[in-house]
Tab-separated table of C-alpha atoms and ligand atoms in Angstrom:
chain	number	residue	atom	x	y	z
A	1	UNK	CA	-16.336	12.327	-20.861
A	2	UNK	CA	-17.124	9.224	-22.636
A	3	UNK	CA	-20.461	7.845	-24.059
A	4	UNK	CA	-22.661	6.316	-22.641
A	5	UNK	CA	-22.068	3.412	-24.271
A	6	UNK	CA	-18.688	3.235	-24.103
A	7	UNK	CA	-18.367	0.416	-21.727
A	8	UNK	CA	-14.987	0.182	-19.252
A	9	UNK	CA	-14.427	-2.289	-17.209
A	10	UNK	CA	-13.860	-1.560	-13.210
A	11	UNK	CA	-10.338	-1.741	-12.695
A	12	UNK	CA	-9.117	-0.687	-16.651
A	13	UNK	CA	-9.962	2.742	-15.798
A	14	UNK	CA	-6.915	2.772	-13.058
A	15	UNK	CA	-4.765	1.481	-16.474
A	16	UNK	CA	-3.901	5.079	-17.599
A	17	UNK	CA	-3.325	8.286	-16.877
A	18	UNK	CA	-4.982	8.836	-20.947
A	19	UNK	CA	-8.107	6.658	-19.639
A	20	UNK	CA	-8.615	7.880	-16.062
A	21	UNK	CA	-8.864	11.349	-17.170
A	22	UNK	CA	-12.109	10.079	-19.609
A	23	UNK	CA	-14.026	10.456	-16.563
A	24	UNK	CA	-14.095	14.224	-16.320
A	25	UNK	CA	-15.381	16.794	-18.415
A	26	UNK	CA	-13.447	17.953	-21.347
A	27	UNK	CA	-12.694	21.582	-19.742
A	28	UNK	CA	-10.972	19.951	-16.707
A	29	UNK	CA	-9.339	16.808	-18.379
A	30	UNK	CA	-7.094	19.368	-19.922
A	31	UNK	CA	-5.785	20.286	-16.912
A	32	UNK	CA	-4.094	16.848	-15.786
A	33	UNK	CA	-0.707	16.823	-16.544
A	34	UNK	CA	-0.143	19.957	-14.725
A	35	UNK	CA	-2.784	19.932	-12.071
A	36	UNK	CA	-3.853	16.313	-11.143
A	37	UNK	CA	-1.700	13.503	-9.639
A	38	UNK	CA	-0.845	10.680	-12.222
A	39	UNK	CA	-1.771	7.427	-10.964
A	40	UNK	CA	1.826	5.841	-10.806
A	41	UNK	CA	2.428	9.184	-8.336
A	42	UNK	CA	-0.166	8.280	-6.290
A	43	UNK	CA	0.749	4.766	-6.170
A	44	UNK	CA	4.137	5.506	-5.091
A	45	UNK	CA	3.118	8.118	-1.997
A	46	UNK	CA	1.041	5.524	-0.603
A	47	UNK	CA	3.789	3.153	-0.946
A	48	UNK	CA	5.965	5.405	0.882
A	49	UNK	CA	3.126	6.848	3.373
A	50	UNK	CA	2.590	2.484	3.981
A	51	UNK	CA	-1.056	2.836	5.525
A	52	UNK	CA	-2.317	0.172	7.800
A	53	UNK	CA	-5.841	-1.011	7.746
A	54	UNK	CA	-8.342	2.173	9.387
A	55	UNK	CA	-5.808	4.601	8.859
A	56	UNK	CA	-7.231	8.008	7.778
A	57	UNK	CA	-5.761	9.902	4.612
A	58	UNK	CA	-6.288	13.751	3.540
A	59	UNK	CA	-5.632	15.289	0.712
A	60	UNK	CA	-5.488	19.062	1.289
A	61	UNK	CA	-6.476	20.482	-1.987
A	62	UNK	CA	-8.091	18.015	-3.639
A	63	UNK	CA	-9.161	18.895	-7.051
A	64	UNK	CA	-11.202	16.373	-9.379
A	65	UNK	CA	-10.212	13.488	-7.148
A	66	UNK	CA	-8.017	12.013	-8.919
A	67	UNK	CA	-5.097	11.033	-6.042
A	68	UNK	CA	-7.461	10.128	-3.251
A	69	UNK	CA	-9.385	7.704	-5.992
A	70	UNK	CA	-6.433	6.386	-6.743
A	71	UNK	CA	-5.941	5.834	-3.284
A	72	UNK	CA	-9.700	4.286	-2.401
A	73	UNK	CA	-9.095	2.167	-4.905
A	74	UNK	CA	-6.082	0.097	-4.215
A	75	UNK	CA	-5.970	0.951	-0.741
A	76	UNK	CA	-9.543	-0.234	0.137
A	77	UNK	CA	-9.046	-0.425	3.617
A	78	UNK	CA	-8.029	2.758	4.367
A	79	UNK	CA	-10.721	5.956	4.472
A	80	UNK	CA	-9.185	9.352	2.749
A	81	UNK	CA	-11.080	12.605	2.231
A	82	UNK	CA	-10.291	15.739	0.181
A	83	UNK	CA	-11.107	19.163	0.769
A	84	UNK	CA	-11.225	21.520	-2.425
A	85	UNK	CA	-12.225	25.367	-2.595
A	86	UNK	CA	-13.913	25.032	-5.661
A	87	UNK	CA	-17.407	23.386	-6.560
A	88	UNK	CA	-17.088	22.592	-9.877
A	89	UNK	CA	-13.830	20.482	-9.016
A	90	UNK	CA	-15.706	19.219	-5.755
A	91	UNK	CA	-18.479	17.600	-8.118
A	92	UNK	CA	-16.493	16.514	-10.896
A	93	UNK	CA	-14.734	14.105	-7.500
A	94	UNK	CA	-18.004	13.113	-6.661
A	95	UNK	CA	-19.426	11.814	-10.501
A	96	UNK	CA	-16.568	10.035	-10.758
A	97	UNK	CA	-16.405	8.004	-7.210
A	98	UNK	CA	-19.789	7.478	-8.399
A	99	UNK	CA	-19.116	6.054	-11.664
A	100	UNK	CA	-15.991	3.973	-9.878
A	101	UNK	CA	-18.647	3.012	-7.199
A	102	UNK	CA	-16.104	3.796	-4.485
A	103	UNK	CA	-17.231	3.895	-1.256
A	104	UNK	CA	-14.058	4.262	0.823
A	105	UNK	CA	-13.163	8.341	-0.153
A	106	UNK	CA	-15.121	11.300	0.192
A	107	UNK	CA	-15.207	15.066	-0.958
A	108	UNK	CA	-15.635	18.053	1.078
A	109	UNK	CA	-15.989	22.058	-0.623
A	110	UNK	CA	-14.136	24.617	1.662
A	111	UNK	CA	-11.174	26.069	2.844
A	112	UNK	CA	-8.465	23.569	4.243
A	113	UNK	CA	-8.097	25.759	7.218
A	114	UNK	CA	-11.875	24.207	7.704
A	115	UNK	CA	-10.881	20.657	8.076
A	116	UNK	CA	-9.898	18.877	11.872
A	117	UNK	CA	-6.697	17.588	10.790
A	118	UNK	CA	-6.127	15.451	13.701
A	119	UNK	CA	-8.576	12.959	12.694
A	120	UNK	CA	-5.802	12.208	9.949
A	121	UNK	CA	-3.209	9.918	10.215
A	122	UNK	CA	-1.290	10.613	6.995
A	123	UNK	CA	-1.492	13.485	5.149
A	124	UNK	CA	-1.040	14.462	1.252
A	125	UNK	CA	-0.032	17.871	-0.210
A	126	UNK	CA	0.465	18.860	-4.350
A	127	UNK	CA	1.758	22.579	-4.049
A	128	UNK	CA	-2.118	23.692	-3.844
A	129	UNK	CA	-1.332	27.722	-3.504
A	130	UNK	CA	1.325	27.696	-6.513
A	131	UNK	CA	-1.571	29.122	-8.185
A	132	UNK	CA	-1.479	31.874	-5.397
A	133	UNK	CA	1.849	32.717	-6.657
A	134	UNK	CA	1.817	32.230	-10.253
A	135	UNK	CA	-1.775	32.978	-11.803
A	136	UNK	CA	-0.756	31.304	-15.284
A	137	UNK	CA	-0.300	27.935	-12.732
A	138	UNK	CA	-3.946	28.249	-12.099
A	139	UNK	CA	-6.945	25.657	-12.818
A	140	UNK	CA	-9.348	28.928	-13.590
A	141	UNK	CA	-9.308	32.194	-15.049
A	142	UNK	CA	-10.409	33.697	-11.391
A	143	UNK	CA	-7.874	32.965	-9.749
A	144	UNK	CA	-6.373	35.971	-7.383
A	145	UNK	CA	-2.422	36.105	-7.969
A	146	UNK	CA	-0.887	37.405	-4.860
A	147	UNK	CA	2.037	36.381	-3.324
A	148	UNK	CA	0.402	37.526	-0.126
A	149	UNK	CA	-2.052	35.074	-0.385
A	150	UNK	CA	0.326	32.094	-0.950
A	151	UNK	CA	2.400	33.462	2.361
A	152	UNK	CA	-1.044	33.425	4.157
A	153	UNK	CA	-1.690	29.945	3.113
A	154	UNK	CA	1.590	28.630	3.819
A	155	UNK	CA	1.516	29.907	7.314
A	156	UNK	CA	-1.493	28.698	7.975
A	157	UNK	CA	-0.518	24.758	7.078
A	158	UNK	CA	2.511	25.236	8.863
A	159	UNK	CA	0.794	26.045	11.836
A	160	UNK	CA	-1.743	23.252	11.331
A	161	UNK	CA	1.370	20.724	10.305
A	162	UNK	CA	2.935	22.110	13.571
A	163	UNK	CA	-0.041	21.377	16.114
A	164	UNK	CA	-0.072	17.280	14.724
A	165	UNK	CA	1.626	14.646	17.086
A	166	UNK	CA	4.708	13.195	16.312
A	167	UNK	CA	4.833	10.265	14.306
A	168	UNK	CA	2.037	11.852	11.513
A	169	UNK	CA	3.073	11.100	7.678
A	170	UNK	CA	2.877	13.636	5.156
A	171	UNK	CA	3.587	13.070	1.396
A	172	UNK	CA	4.531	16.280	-0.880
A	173	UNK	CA	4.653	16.554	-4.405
A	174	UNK	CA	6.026	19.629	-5.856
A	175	UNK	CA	6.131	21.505	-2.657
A	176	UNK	CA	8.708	24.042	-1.961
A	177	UNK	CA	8.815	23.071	1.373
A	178	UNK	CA	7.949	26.671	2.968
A	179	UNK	CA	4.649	25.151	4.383
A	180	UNK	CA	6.935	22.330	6.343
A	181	UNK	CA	8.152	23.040	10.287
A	182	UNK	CA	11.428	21.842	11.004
A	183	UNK	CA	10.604	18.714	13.320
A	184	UNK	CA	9.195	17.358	10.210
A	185	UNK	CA	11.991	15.080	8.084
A	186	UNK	CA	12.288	13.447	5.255
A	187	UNK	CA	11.851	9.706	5.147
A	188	UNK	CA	11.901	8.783	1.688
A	189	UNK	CA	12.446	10.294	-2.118
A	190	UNK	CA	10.298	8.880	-4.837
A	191	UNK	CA	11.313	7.900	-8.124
A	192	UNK	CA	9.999	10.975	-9.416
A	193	UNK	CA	12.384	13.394	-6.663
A	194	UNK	CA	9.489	16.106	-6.229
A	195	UNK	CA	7.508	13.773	-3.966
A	196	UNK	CA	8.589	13.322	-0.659
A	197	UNK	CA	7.570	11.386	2.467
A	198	UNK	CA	7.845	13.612	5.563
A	199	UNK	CA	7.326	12.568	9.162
A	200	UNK	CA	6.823	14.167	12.783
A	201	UNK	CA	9.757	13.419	14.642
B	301	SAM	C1	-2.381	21.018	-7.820
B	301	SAM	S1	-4.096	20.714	-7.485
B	301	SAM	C2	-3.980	19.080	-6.805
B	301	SAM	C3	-5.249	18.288	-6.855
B	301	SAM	C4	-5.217	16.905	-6.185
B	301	SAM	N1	-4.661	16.955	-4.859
B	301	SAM	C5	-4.419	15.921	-6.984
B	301	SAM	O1	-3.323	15.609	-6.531
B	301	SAM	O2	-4.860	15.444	-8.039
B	301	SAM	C6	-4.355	21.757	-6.034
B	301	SAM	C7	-5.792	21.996	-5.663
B	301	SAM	O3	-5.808	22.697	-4.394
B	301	SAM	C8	-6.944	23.522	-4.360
B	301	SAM	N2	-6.747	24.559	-3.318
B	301	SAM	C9	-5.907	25.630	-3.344
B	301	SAM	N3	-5.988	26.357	-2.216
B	301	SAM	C10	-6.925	25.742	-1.430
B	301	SAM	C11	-7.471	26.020	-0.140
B	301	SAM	N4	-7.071	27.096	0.554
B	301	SAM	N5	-8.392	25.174	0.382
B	301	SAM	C12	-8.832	24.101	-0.358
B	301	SAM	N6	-8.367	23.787	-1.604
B	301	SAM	C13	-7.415	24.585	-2.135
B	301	SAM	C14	-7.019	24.086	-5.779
B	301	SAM	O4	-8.316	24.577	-6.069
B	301	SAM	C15	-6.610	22.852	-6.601
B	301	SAM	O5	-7.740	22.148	-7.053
């Protein structure tokens, strides 16, 4: 993390990917390019996702924080949550919405399976049980590899993606697409083709 007296300004710490990641701990600011959305990502599913004021964002799996602060921050009148299995991740998300003094996203520690999706309007997924499937792809050295356990989790989002009314928006980035029903279509490609804007149809 950076010093105490090294000063930035609000809005400079949204300038890059290299900066942004200064506000987490060494031992998970390693893990960025592979495990947290980049900024311009972010930017881009909420462009696609186009939120209207009191909409309600969640980002199932949602790490250190980085995409729904992303989010909170140019999108300050919307509300999005994240729900993240571990703790350490959990509070590394809180220091630094507390640091960014954003009031507009909050963090939640638990299961996904936990959360009342249909308080959401749109919805945003980065292939969160890859790990599952590939231990190397994990963000610790616990992690369970099991292909068992990324079927579980799969099924379980689809059913929860199945039970949402029509019309609900879901971005994906780096999905592969198990986890989506078939009454849900794609609306839009990004720049970058692994994210995707689904919706309910
Ligand atoms: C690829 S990271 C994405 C982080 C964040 N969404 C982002 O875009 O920066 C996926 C995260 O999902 C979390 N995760 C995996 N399975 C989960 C589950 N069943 N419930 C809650 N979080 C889960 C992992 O711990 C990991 O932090």
């Amino acid at each position: 993390m950076l010093n105490k007296d090294q000063v930035v300004a609000d809005n400079d710490w949204f300038s890059s990917d290299l900066l942004f990641d200064k506000l987490y701990p060494e031992n998970l600011r390693v893990l960025a390019s592979r495990h947290w959305t980049p900024i311009a990502i972010a930017k881009q599913a909420m462009a696609l996702l186009a939120p209207k004021q009191g909409d309600r964002i969640l980002d199932i799996g949602s790490g250190v924080g980085k995409f729904c602060l992303t989010v909170a921050q140019f999108y300050p009148l919307v509300e999005i949550d994240g729900i993240e299995q571990r703790s350490e991740l959990v509070a590394a998300a809180q220091q630094a919405k507390a640091t960014l003094a954003i009031k507009n996203a909050a963090f939640f520690l638990g299961d996904f399976t936990e959360m009342d999706f249909t308080k959401y309007t749109h919805l945003y997924f980065f292939n969160s049980f890859y790990e599952n499937l590939i231990a190397q792809d994990s963000n610790d050295a616990n992690n369970i590899e099991s292909a068992d356990l990324f079927n579980k989790h799969n099924r379980k989002l689809y059913k929860l993606l199945k039970s949402l009314p029509v019309g609900i928006r879901l971005a994906t980035y780096h999905s592969t697409e198990n986890e989506m029903p078939a009454d849900y279509h794609i609306v839009a490609v990004g720049t970058d083709e692994e994210l995707k804007c689904w919706v309910k149809v």
